[in-house]
Amino acid sequence: MMIKKFPNNPLITPAMVKPSAPDLEVMCAFNAGATVRNGETLLLVRVAERPIPQQGYVSTAIMDPEDPTAYRTLRIRRKDPKLDFSDPRVFTYDGVLYLTSISHLRLARSRDGRHFTVDEKPAMRPELPTETYGIEDPRITFIDGWYYINYSAISLQGVTTALARTRNFAKFERLGTMFAPDNKDIALFPERIRKRYYCFHRPSMKHIGAPSMWLASSDNLLDWGHHRLILGPRPGKWDSERVGCGAQPLKTPDGWLTIYHASDEKTRYQAGAVLLDLKEPWRVLARSRRPVLSPDRPYENEGLMPGVVFHNGLADRGDGIVDLYYGAADTTVCGATMKVGEVLASLKRDR
Amino acid sequence: MMIKKFPNNPLITPAMVKPSAPDLEVMCAFNAGATVRNGETLLLVRVAERPIPQQGYVSTAIMDPEDPTAYRTLRIRRKDPKLDFSDPRVFTYDGVLYLTSISHLRLARSRDGRHFTVDEKPAMRPELPTETYGIEDPRITFIDGWYYINYSAISLQGVTTALARTRNFAKFERLGTMFAPDNKDIALFPERIRKRYYCFHRPSMKHIGAPSMWLASSDNLLDWGHHRLILGPRPGKWDSERVGCGAQPLKTPDGWLTIYHASDEKTRYQAGAVLLDLKEPWRVLARSRRPVLSPDRPYENEGLMPGVVFHNGLADRGDGIVDLYYGAADTTVCGATMKVGEVLASLKRDR
């Protein structure tokens, strides 16, 4: 097996995470960005919380735009005719869309990459008008002495893509919105290519086009251009409906290796591998025919969104074996080891 | 009347435009970008064409990706059960979305701004993989000796926003895609503000958020960042559903004046005025309470999309009276004069 799941999965469950406020409960701890710092594996875990449920009510929390350190709670009778609650992740009340939870980012640390202690308090919590519905699905890329963190920022303005950075994971500096909404699934390349920074992004088109991986480039990580479609869904296959990047791309002698997520028409999320040219990263050299990671364990098929593995964190210790982190069923954090050489060999066969 | 429609509207009709190929017919000539060059008013008119209709069939033309100078024609029996044809602008066949026409940009010239001669051949036609379904709704902004033209480029990749430039309207240089899809309704500011270029854009959100005017800025017109929501729809009013910029913003002593388009829930498109701070253009100083331009003439209420006025071209001769050009019913090009001082005075009252 070129990618092997950890025997002690799930690594982090909601029960291991202390709520950020006494009246909230942790629904899900999942979709963690990852990096290595001073020999330690660091995860920024997406922690989704909601008000402690009351029977007969749907409730959620929203960042208070007047006071970002506080939440506003919305509680609606399940029988209220103005309520539409057909998706476990969102509901509509009186024509306005709400998420059923609000997410923040929480730090977890490990010496071996497999056993984690979770911080008691959030590392980053919603703070801005673009973040009132939460901050989600971080990726971490180390560039020139900084850990850059990009994440989805959700509000009634749309699904925007935000960039922040830190040197120490204690103090975080917000740098702004990277792309126009709706966009998500950004991953920054760890180094410049011919003087330009690069990242993947995944626009969600309303009118025409399938959710696909796009590439953009930048002089300064803040202004982005040269947008190109790189990888789209493949009708009739396991990645038929939507594709988006996983964690930060990995530099290998053969090219940039990226594990991407994809779903089919049944919203089954699996992962595939794609290899891009080192100097011209818009050139796809190879793409895996079959998934490299699939939801086939009980902990991946029970939870908020059964049948989902979603990888957005990667810890590279430089020895050819990389730890991948992924959300399972939108509920827990799981891990797997990847032998880079074996994935590259399989891509050569699939080419 | 601060904005007065021309008595000889419509200025350009489909009948005045020669098809770009013998087997095509011109359905609509509308939504023209505008500028003044050497005393002449120049329009870049969006010309929408389709194959000459055959009874019992729906047909459209698509740019041939193998040979951009040629079209591929798609012809489908109206009775075909795989056809869904509920919108006059688009249809779906076998799960794939098509437009009912393909657009290019055609130059029209006038000495007085009211009587136009239309070129025999396209100025810009679809050429790129992002343009196979056509190029639409240009805006023209004169910056540092170049006429910059931005337009919507439609293909199965999505609705992208493309930038080109010309010095002479004979030779056009394509510069690339400005924003990730779906996005449209871009208007570049005519000068830098504190060293940065600015533009409006209008992302079309899939999941959450209302179609609104956003502002972005750039060092080089190609890489864009610092995205901010500027102006959204106002529930219950005439601009309740969607707003997007009109033509290039006009510099006035009181601020940047922009005529924006907006629709209500009945898809009635009107125009309003908004005034933005000269040095901090993300600051809205005033917004008109009532529309400044409405579809109230027969030529605005008959055609492909009745009840639509859509302004995206402006000719400023520097005397305080500006010619506005707008598409009527998505079918013809119309014009109006605007007394800038009167619009500013009305905005002061509405503040």
Coordinates of N, CA, C and O in Angstrom, one line a residue, chain A residues 175-311:
Chain A
L175 N -3.7 38.7 6.5 CA -3.2 39.5 5.4 C -4.3 39.9 4.4 O -4.0 40.7 3.5
G176 N -5.5 39.3 4.5 CA -6.6 39.7 3.5 C -7.2 38.6 2.8 O -6.9 37.4 2.9
T177 N -8.1 39.0 1.9 CA -8.8 38.1 1.0 C -8.1 37.8 -0.3 O -7.7 38.8 -0.9
M178 N -7.9 36.5 -0.6 CA -7.1 36.2 -1.8 C -7.9 36.3 -3.1 O -7.4 36.7 -4.1
F179 N -9.1 35.7 -3.1 CA -9.9 35.6 -4.3 C -11.3 36.1 -4.1 O -11.8 36.1 -2.9
A180 N -12.0 36.4 -5.1 CA -13.4 36.8 -5.1 C -14.2 35.5 -4.7 O -13.8 34.4 -5.1
P181 N -15.3 35.7 -4.0 CA -16.1 34.5 -3.7 C -16.9 34.0 -4.9 O -17.0 34.8 -5.9
D182 N -17.5 32.8 -4.9 CA -17.2 31.7 -4.0 C -15.9 31.0 -4.5 O -15.8 30.7 -5.6
N183 N -15.0 30.8 -3.5 CA -13.8 30.1 -3.9 C -13.3 29.4 -2.6 O -13.7 29.9 -1.5
K184 N -12.6 28.3 -2.7 CA -12.1 27.6 -1.6 C -11.0 26.7 -2.0 O -10.6 26.8 -3.2
D185 N -10.5 25.9 -1.1 CA -9.5 24.8 -1.5 C -8.3 25.5 -2.1 O -7.8 25.1 -3.2
I186 N -7.7 26.4 -1.4 CA -6.4 27.0 -1.9 C -5.3 26.3 -1.3 O -5.3 25.8 -0.1
A187 N -4.2 26.1 -2.0 CA -3.0 25.5 -1.4 C -1.8 26.3 -2.1 O -1.7 26.3 -3.3
L188 N -1.0 26.9 -1.3 CA 0.2 27.6 -1.7 C 1.3 26.7 -2.0 O 1.6 25.8 -1.2
F189 N 2.0 26.9 -3.1 CA 3.3 26.2 -3.3 C 4.3 26.7 -2.3 O 4.4 27.9 -2.0
P190 N 5.2 25.8 -1.9 CA 6.2 26.2 -0.9 C 7.4 27.1 -1.3 O 8.1 27.6 -0.5
E191 N 7.5 27.3 -2.6 CA 8.6 28.1 -3.1 C 8.2 28.8 -4.4 O 7.2 28.4 -5.1
R192 N 8.9 29.9 -4.7 CA 8.6 30.6 -6.0 C 9.1 29.8 -7.2 O 10.1 29.1 -7.1
I193 N 8.4 29.9 -8.3 CA 8.8 29.3 -9.5 C 9.0 30.4 -10.5 O 8.0 31.2 -10.8
R194 N 10.2 30.6 -11.0 CA 10.6 31.7 -11.9 C 10.0 33.0 -11.3 O 9.3 33.8 -12.0
K195 N 10.3 33.3 -10.1 CA 10.1 34.5 -9.3 C 8.6 34.7 -8.9 O 8.3 35.6 -8.2
R196 N 7.7 33.8 -9.4 CA 6.3 34.0 -9.0 C 5.9 32.9 -8.0 O 6.3 31.8 -8.0
Y197 N 5.0 33.4 -7.0 CA 4.3 32.5 -6.1 C 3.2 31.8 -6.9 O 2.6 32.4 -7.8
Y198 N 2.8 30.6 -6.5 CA 1.7 29.9 -7.1 C 0.8 29.3 -6.1 O 1.2 29.1 -4.9
C199 N -0.5 29.2 -6.4 CA -1.4 28.4 -5.6 C -2.5 27.8 -6.5 O -2.8 28.3 -7.6
F200 N -3.0 26.7 -5.9 CA -4.3 26.2 -6.5 C -5.5 26.9 -5.9 O -5.4 27.4 -4.7
H201 N -6.5 27.0 -6.6 CA -7.8 27.4 -6.0 C -8.9 26.7 -6.7 O -8.7 26.0 -7.7
R202 N -10.1 26.8 -6.1 CA -11.2 26.0 -6.6 C -12.5 26.9 -6.6 O -13.3 26.9 -5.6
P203 N -12.7 27.7 -7.7 CA -13.9 28.5 -7.8 C -15.1 27.6 -7.8 O -15.1 26.5 -8.4
S204 N -16.2 28.0 -7.2 CA -17.5 27.4 -7.2 C -18.4 28.1 -8.2 O -18.9 29.2 -7.8
M205 N -18.5 27.6 -9.4 CA -19.3 28.4 -10.4 C -20.8 28.3 -10.2 O -21.3 27.2 -10.0
K206 N -21.5 29.4 -10.5 CA -22.9 29.3 -10.3 C -23.6 29.0 -11.7 O -24.5 28.2 -11.7
H207 N -23.1 29.5 -12.8 CA -23.9 29.4 -14.0 C -23.4 28.3 -14.9 O -24.2 27.6 -15.5
I208 N -22.1 28.2 -15.0 CA -21.6 27.2 -16.0 C -20.2 26.8 -15.6 O -19.5 27.5 -14.9
G209 N -19.9 25.5 -15.8 CA -18.6 25.0 -15.5 C -18.7 24.1 -14.3 O -19.5 24.2 -13.4
A210 N -17.7 23.1 -14.2 CA -17.7 22.2 -13.1 C -16.6 22.6 -12.1 O -15.6 23.2 -12.4
P211 N -16.9 22.3 -10.8 CA -15.9 22.6 -9.8 C -14.5 22.0 -10.0 O -14.4 20.7 -10.0
S212 N -13.5 22.7 -10.3 CA -12.2 22.3 -10.8 C -11.1 22.9 -10.1 O -11.2 24.0 -9.5
M213 N -9.9 22.3 -10.2 CA -8.7 23.0 -9.7 C -8.1 24.0 -10.7 O -7.9 23.6 -11.9
W214 N -8.0 25.2 -10.2 CA -7.3 26.3 -11.0 C -6.0 26.6 -10.4 O -5.8 26.4 -9.2
L215 N -5.1 27.2 -11.2 CA -3.8 27.6 -10.8 C -3.8 29.2 -11.0 O -4.3 29.7 -12.0
A216 N -3.2 29.9 -10.0 CA -3.0 31.3 -10.1 C -1.6 31.6 -9.7 O -1.0 30.8 -9.0
S217 N -1.1 32.8 -10.0 CA 0.3 33.2 -9.6 C 0.3 34.6 -9.1 O -0.7 35.4 -9.4
S218 N 1.4 35.0 -8.4 CA 1.4 36.2 -7.7 C 2.9 36.7 -7.5 O 3.8 35.9 -7.4
D219 N 3.1 38.0 -7.4 CA 4.4 38.5 -7.1 C 4.5 38.7 -5.6 O 5.7 38.7 -5.1
N220 N 3.4 38.7 -4.8 CA 3.5 39.1 -3.4 C 2.6 38.4 -2.5 O 2.4 38.7 -1.3
L221 N 1.9 37.3 -3.0 CA 1.0 36.5 -2.2 C -0.3 37.1 -1.9 O -1.2 36.5 -1.4
L222 N -0.5 38.4 -2.3 CA -1.7 39.1 -2.0 C -2.6 39.4 -3.3 O -3.8 39.3 -3.3
D223 N -1.9 39.7 -4.3 CA -2.5 40.0 -5.6 C -2.3 38.8 -6.5 O -1.2 38.4 -6.8
W224 N -3.4 38.3 -7.1 CA -3.3 37.0 -7.8 C -3.8 37.2 -9.2 O -4.8 37.9 -9.5
G225 N -3.2 36.5 -10.2 CA -3.6 36.6 -11.6 C -3.2 35.4 -12.3 O -2.9 34.3 -11.7
H226 N -3.3 35.4 -13.7 CA -2.9 34.3 -14.5 C -3.6 33.1 -14.2 O -3.0 32.0 -14.1
H227 N -4.9 33.2 -14.1 CA -5.8 32.0 -13.7 C -5.8 31.0 -14.8 O -6.1 31.4 -16.0
R228 N -5.7 29.8 -14.5 CA -5.8 28.7 -15.5 C -6.5 27.5 -14.9 O -6.1 27.1 -13.8
L229 N -7.4 26.9 -15.7 CA -7.9 25.6 -15.3 C -6.9 24.5 -15.5 O -6.3 24.4 -16.5
I230 N -6.7 23.7 -14.4 CA -5.7 22.7 -14.4 C -6.3 21.3 -14.5 O -5.8 20.5 -15.3
L231 N -7.3 21.0 -13.7 CA -7.7 19.7 -13.5 C -9.2 19.7 -13.2 O -9.7 20.4 -12.3
G232 N -10.0 19.1 -14.1 CA -11.5 19.1 -13.9 C -12.0 17.7 -13.5 O -11.2 16.7 -13.5
P233 N -13.2 17.6 -13.2 CA -13.8 16.3 -12.9 C -13.8 15.4 -14.2 O -13.8 15.9 -15.3
R234 N -13.8 14.1 -14.0 CA -13.9 13.1 -15.1 C -15.2 12.4 -15.1 O -15.5 11.6 -14.3
P235 N -16.1 12.8 -16.1 CA -17.4 12.2 -16.1 C -17.4 10.6 -16.1 O -16.5 10.1 -16.8
G236 N -18.2 10.0 -15.3 CA -18.3 8.6 -15.3 C -17.3 7.9 -14.4 O -17.3 6.7 -14.2
K237 N -16.3 8.7 -13.8 CA -15.3 8.1 -12.9 C -15.6 8.5 -11.5 O -16.6 9.1 -11.1
W238 N -14.7 8.0 -10.6 CA -14.9 8.3 -9.2 C -14.7 9.8 -8.8 O -15.1 10.3 -7.8
D239 N -14.1 10.6 -9.7 CA -13.9 12.0 -9.5 C -14.8 12.8 -10.5 O -14.3 13.7 -11.2
S240 N -16.1 12.4 -10.6 CA -16.9 12.9 -11.7 C -17.6 14.2 -11.4 O -18.0 14.9 -12.4
E241 N -17.7 14.6 -10.1 CA -18.5 15.8 -9.8 C -17.7 17.0 -9.5 O -18.0 18.1 -9.9
R242 N -16.7 16.9 -8.7 CA -15.9 18.0 -8.3 C -14.5 17.6 -7.9 O -14.3 16.5 -7.3
V243 N -13.5 18.4 -8.1 CA -12.2 18.2 -7.7 C -11.6 19.4 -7.0 O -12.0 20.6 -7.4
G244 N -10.7 19.3 -6.0 CA -10.1 20.4 -5.4 C -8.8 19.9 -4.8 O -8.6 18.7 -4.5
C245 N -7.8 20.8 -4.6 CA -6.5 20.4 -4.1 C -6.7 19.9 -2.7 O -7.6 20.2 -2.0
G246 N -5.6 19.2 -2.2 CA -5.5 18.8 -0.8 C -4.6 19.8 -0.1 O -4.9 21.0 -0.1
A247 N -3.5 19.3 0.5 CA -2.6 20.1 1.2 C -1.6 20.8 0.3 O -1.7 20.7 -0.9
Q248 N -0.7 21.5 0.9 CA 0.4 22.2 0.1 C 1.1 21.2 -0.8 O 1.4 20.0 -0.4
P249 N 1.4 21.5 -2.1 CA 2.0 20.6 -3.0 C 3.5 20.2 -2.5 O 4.1 21.0 -1.8
L250 N 3.9 19.0 -2.8 CA 5.1 18.5 -2.4 C 6.1 18.4 -3.5 O 5.8 17.9 -4.6
K251 N 7.3 19.0 -3.3 CA 8.3 19.0 -4.4 C 9.0 17.6 -4.4 O 9.5 17.2 -3.4
T252 N 9.0 17.0 -5.6 CA 9.7 15.7 -5.8 C 10.6 15.9 -7.0 O 10.4 16.8 -7.8
P253 N 11.5 15.0 -7.2 CA 12.4 15.1 -8.4 C 11.6 15.0 -9.7 O 12.0 15.6 -10.7
D254 N 10.4 14.3 -9.6 CA 9.6 14.2 -10.9 C 8.7 15.3 -11.2 O 8.1 15.4 -12.3
G255 N 8.4 16.1 -10.1 CA 7.4 17.2 -10.3 C 6.8 17.5 -9.0 O 7.1 17.0 -8.0
W256 N 5.8 18.5 -9.1 CA 5.0 18.8 -7.9 C 3.9 17.7 -7.7 O 3.1 17.5 -8.6
L257 N 4.0 17.1 -6.6 CA 3.0 16.0 -6.3 C 1.9 16.6 -5.4 O 2.2 17.3 -4.4
T258 N 0.6 16.4 -5.8 CA -0.5 16.9 -5.0 C -1.5 15.8 -4.9 O -1.9 15.2 -5.9
I259 N -2.0 15.6 -3.7 CA -3.1 14.7 -3.4 C -4.3 15.6 -3.5 O -4.5 16.6 -2.7
Y260 N -5.3 15.3 -4.4 CA -6.5 16.1 -4.5 C -7.7 15.4 -4.0 O -7.7 14.1 -4.0
H261 N -8.7 16.1 -3.6 CA -9.9 15.4 -3.2 C -10.9 15.5 -4.4 O -10.9 16.4 -5.2
A262 N -11.8 14.6 -4.4 CA -12.8 14.6 -5.5 C -14.1 13.9 -5.0 O -14.0 13.0 -4.2
S263 N -15.2 14.3 -5.5 CA -16.4 13.6 -5.2 C -17.1 13.1 -6.5 O -16.9 13.6 -7.5
D264 N -17.9 12.0 -6.3 CA -18.8 11.6 -7.4 C -20.2 12.1 -7.1 O -20.4 12.9 -6.2
E265 N -21.1 11.7 -8.0 CA -22.5 12.2 -7.9 C -23.2 11.8 -6.6 O -24.3 12.3 -6.3
K266 N -22.7 10.8 -5.9 CA -23.2 10.4 -4.6 C -22.6 11.1 -3.4 O -22.7 10.7 -2.3
T267 N -21.8 12.1 -3.7 CA -21.0 12.9 -2.7 C -20.1 12.0 -1.9 O -19.9 12.2 -0.7
R268 N -19.6 11.0 -2.5 CA -18.5 10.1 -1.9 C -17.2 10.8 -2.2 O -16.9 11.1 -3.4
Y269 N -16.5 11.2 -1.2 CA -15.2 12.0 -1.4 C -14.0 11.0 -1.2 O -13.9 10.4 -0.2
Q270 N -13.2 11.0 -2.3 CA -12.0 10.2 -2.2 C -10.8 11.1 -2.6 O -11.0 12.3 -2.8
A271 N -9.6 10.5 -2.6 CA -8.5 11.3 -3.0 C -7.7 10.7 -4.1 O -7.7 9.5 -4.2
G272 N -7.1 11.5 -5.0 CA -6.3 11.1 -6.1 C -5.0 11.8 -6.0 O -4.8 12.7 -5.3
A273 N -4.1 11.4 -6.9 CA -2.8 12.0 -7.0 C -2.6 12.7 -8.3 O -3.1 12.1 -9.3
V274 N -1.9 13.8 -8.4 CA -1.6 14.4 -9.7 C -0.2 15.0 -9.6 O 0.3 15.4 -8.5
L275 N 0.5 14.9 -10.7 CA 1.9 15.3 -10.8 C 2.0 16.4 -11.8 O 1.5 16.3 -12.9
L276 N 2.6 17.6 -11.4 CA 2.7 18.7 -12.3 C 4.2 19.1 -12.5 O 5.0 18.8 -11.7
D277 N 4.4 19.7 -13.7 CA 5.8 20.0 -14.1 C 6.4 21.0 -13.1 O 5.8 21.9 -12.6
L278 N 7.7 20.7 -12.7 CA 8.3 21.6 -11.7 C 8.5 23.0 -12.1 O 8.3 23.9 -11.3
K279 N 8.7 23.3 -13.4 CA 9.0 24.7 -13.8 C 7.7 25.3 -14.5 O 7.6 26.5 -14.5
E280 N 6.8 24.4 -15.0 CA 5.6 25.0 -15.6 C 4.4 24.2 -14.9 O 3.9 23.3 -15.5
P281 N 4.1 24.6 -13.7 CA 3.2 23.8 -12.9 C 1.7 23.7 -13.4 O 0.9 23.1 -12.9
W282 N 1.5 24.5 -14.5 CA 0.1 24.3 -15.2 C 0.1 23.1 -16.1 O -0.9 22.7 -16.6
R283 N 1.3 22.4 -16.3 CA 1.3 21.2 -17.1 C 1.1 20.0 -16.3 O 2.0 19.7 -15.4
V284 N 0.1 19.3 -16.5 CA -0.2 18.0 -15.8 C 0.6 16.9 -16.4 O 0.4 16.6 -17.6
L285 N 1.5 16.3 -15.6 CA 2.3 15.2 -16.2 C 1.6 13.8 -16.0 O 1.8 13.0 -16.8
A286 N 0.9 13.7 -14.9 CA 0.2 12.4 -14.7 C -0.9 12.6 -13.7 O -0.8 13.5 -12.8
R287 N -1.9 11.7 -13.7 CA -3.0 11.8 -12.8 C -3.5 10.3 -12.5 O -3.5 9.5 -13.5
S288 N -3.7 10.0 -11.3 CA -4.0 8.6 -10.9 C -5.3 8.2 -11.5 O -6.3 8.9 -11.5
R289 N -5.3 7.0 -12.0 CA -6.6 6.5 -12.6 C -7.6 6.1 -11.5 O -8.8 6.4 -11.6
R290 N -7.0 5.5 -10.4 CA -7.9 5.1 -9.3 C -7.6 6.0 -8.1 O -6.5 6.5 -8.0
P291 N -8.6 6.0 -7.1 CA -8.3 6.8 -5.9 C -7.1 6.2 -5.1 O -6.9 5.0 -5.2
V292 N -6.4 7.1 -4.4 CA -5.3 6.6 -3.6 C -5.8 6.6 -2.1 O -5.0 6.1 -1.3
L293 N -6.9 7.1 -1.8 CA -7.5 7.1 -0.4 C -9.0 7.1 -0.6 O -9.5 8.0 -1.2
S294 N -9.6 6.2 0.1 CA -11.1 6.0 0.0 C -11.7 5.8 1.4 O -11.0 5.3 2.3
P295 N -12.9 6.2 1.5 CA -13.6 6.0 2.8 C -14.1 4.5 2.9 O -15.1 4.2 2.4
D296 N -13.3 3.7 3.6 CA -13.7 2.3 3.7 C -13.6 1.8 5.1 O -13.7 0.6 5.3
R297 N -13.5 2.6 6.1 CA -13.5 2.3 7.5 C -14.7 2.8 8.2 O -15.3 3.8 7.7
P298 N -15.1 2.1 9.3 CA -16.3 2.6 10.0 C -16.2 4.1 10.3 O -17.2 4.8 10.2
Y299 N -15.0 4.5 10.8 CA -14.9 5.9 11.2 C -15.0 6.9 10.0 O -15.0 8.1 10.2
E300 N -14.9 6.4 8.8 CA -15.1 7.3 7.6 C -16.5 7.2 7.1 O -16.8 8.0 6.2
N301 N -17.2 6.3 7.6 CA -18.6 6.1 7.0 C -19.7 6.3 8.1 O -20.9 6.0 7.8
E302 N -19.3 6.8 9.2 CA -20.2 7.2 10.3 C -19.8 8.6 10.7 O -18.7 8.9 11.0
G303 N -20.8 9.5 10.9 CA -20.6 10.8 11.3 C -21.5 11.8 10.5 O -22.5 11.4 10.0
L304 N -21.1 13.1 10.5 CA -21.9 14.1 9.9 C -22.1 13.9 8.4 O -23.2 14.0 7.9
M305 N -21.0 13.6 7.7 CA -21.1 13.3 6.3 C -20.4 12.0 6.0 O -19.2 12.0 5.6
P306 N -21.2 10.9 6.1 CA -20.6 9.6 5.9 C -20.0 9.5 4.4 O -20.5 10.1 3.5
G307 N -18.9 8.7 4.3 CA -18.3 8.5 3.0 C -17.4 9.6 2.5 O -17.3 9.8 1.3
V308 N -16.8 10.3 3.5 CA -16.0 11.4 3.1 C -14.6 11.3 3.7 O -14.4 11.1 4.9
V309 N -13.5 11.3 2.9 CA -12.2 11.6 3.3 C -11.7 12.8 2.6 O -11.9 13.0 1.4
F310 N -11.2 13.8 3.4 CA -10.9 15.1 2.9 C -9.5 15.5 3.4 O -9.4 15.8 4.6
H311 N -8.5 15.5 2.6 CA -7.1 15.7 3.0 C -6.7 17.1 2.8 O -6.8 17.6 1.6

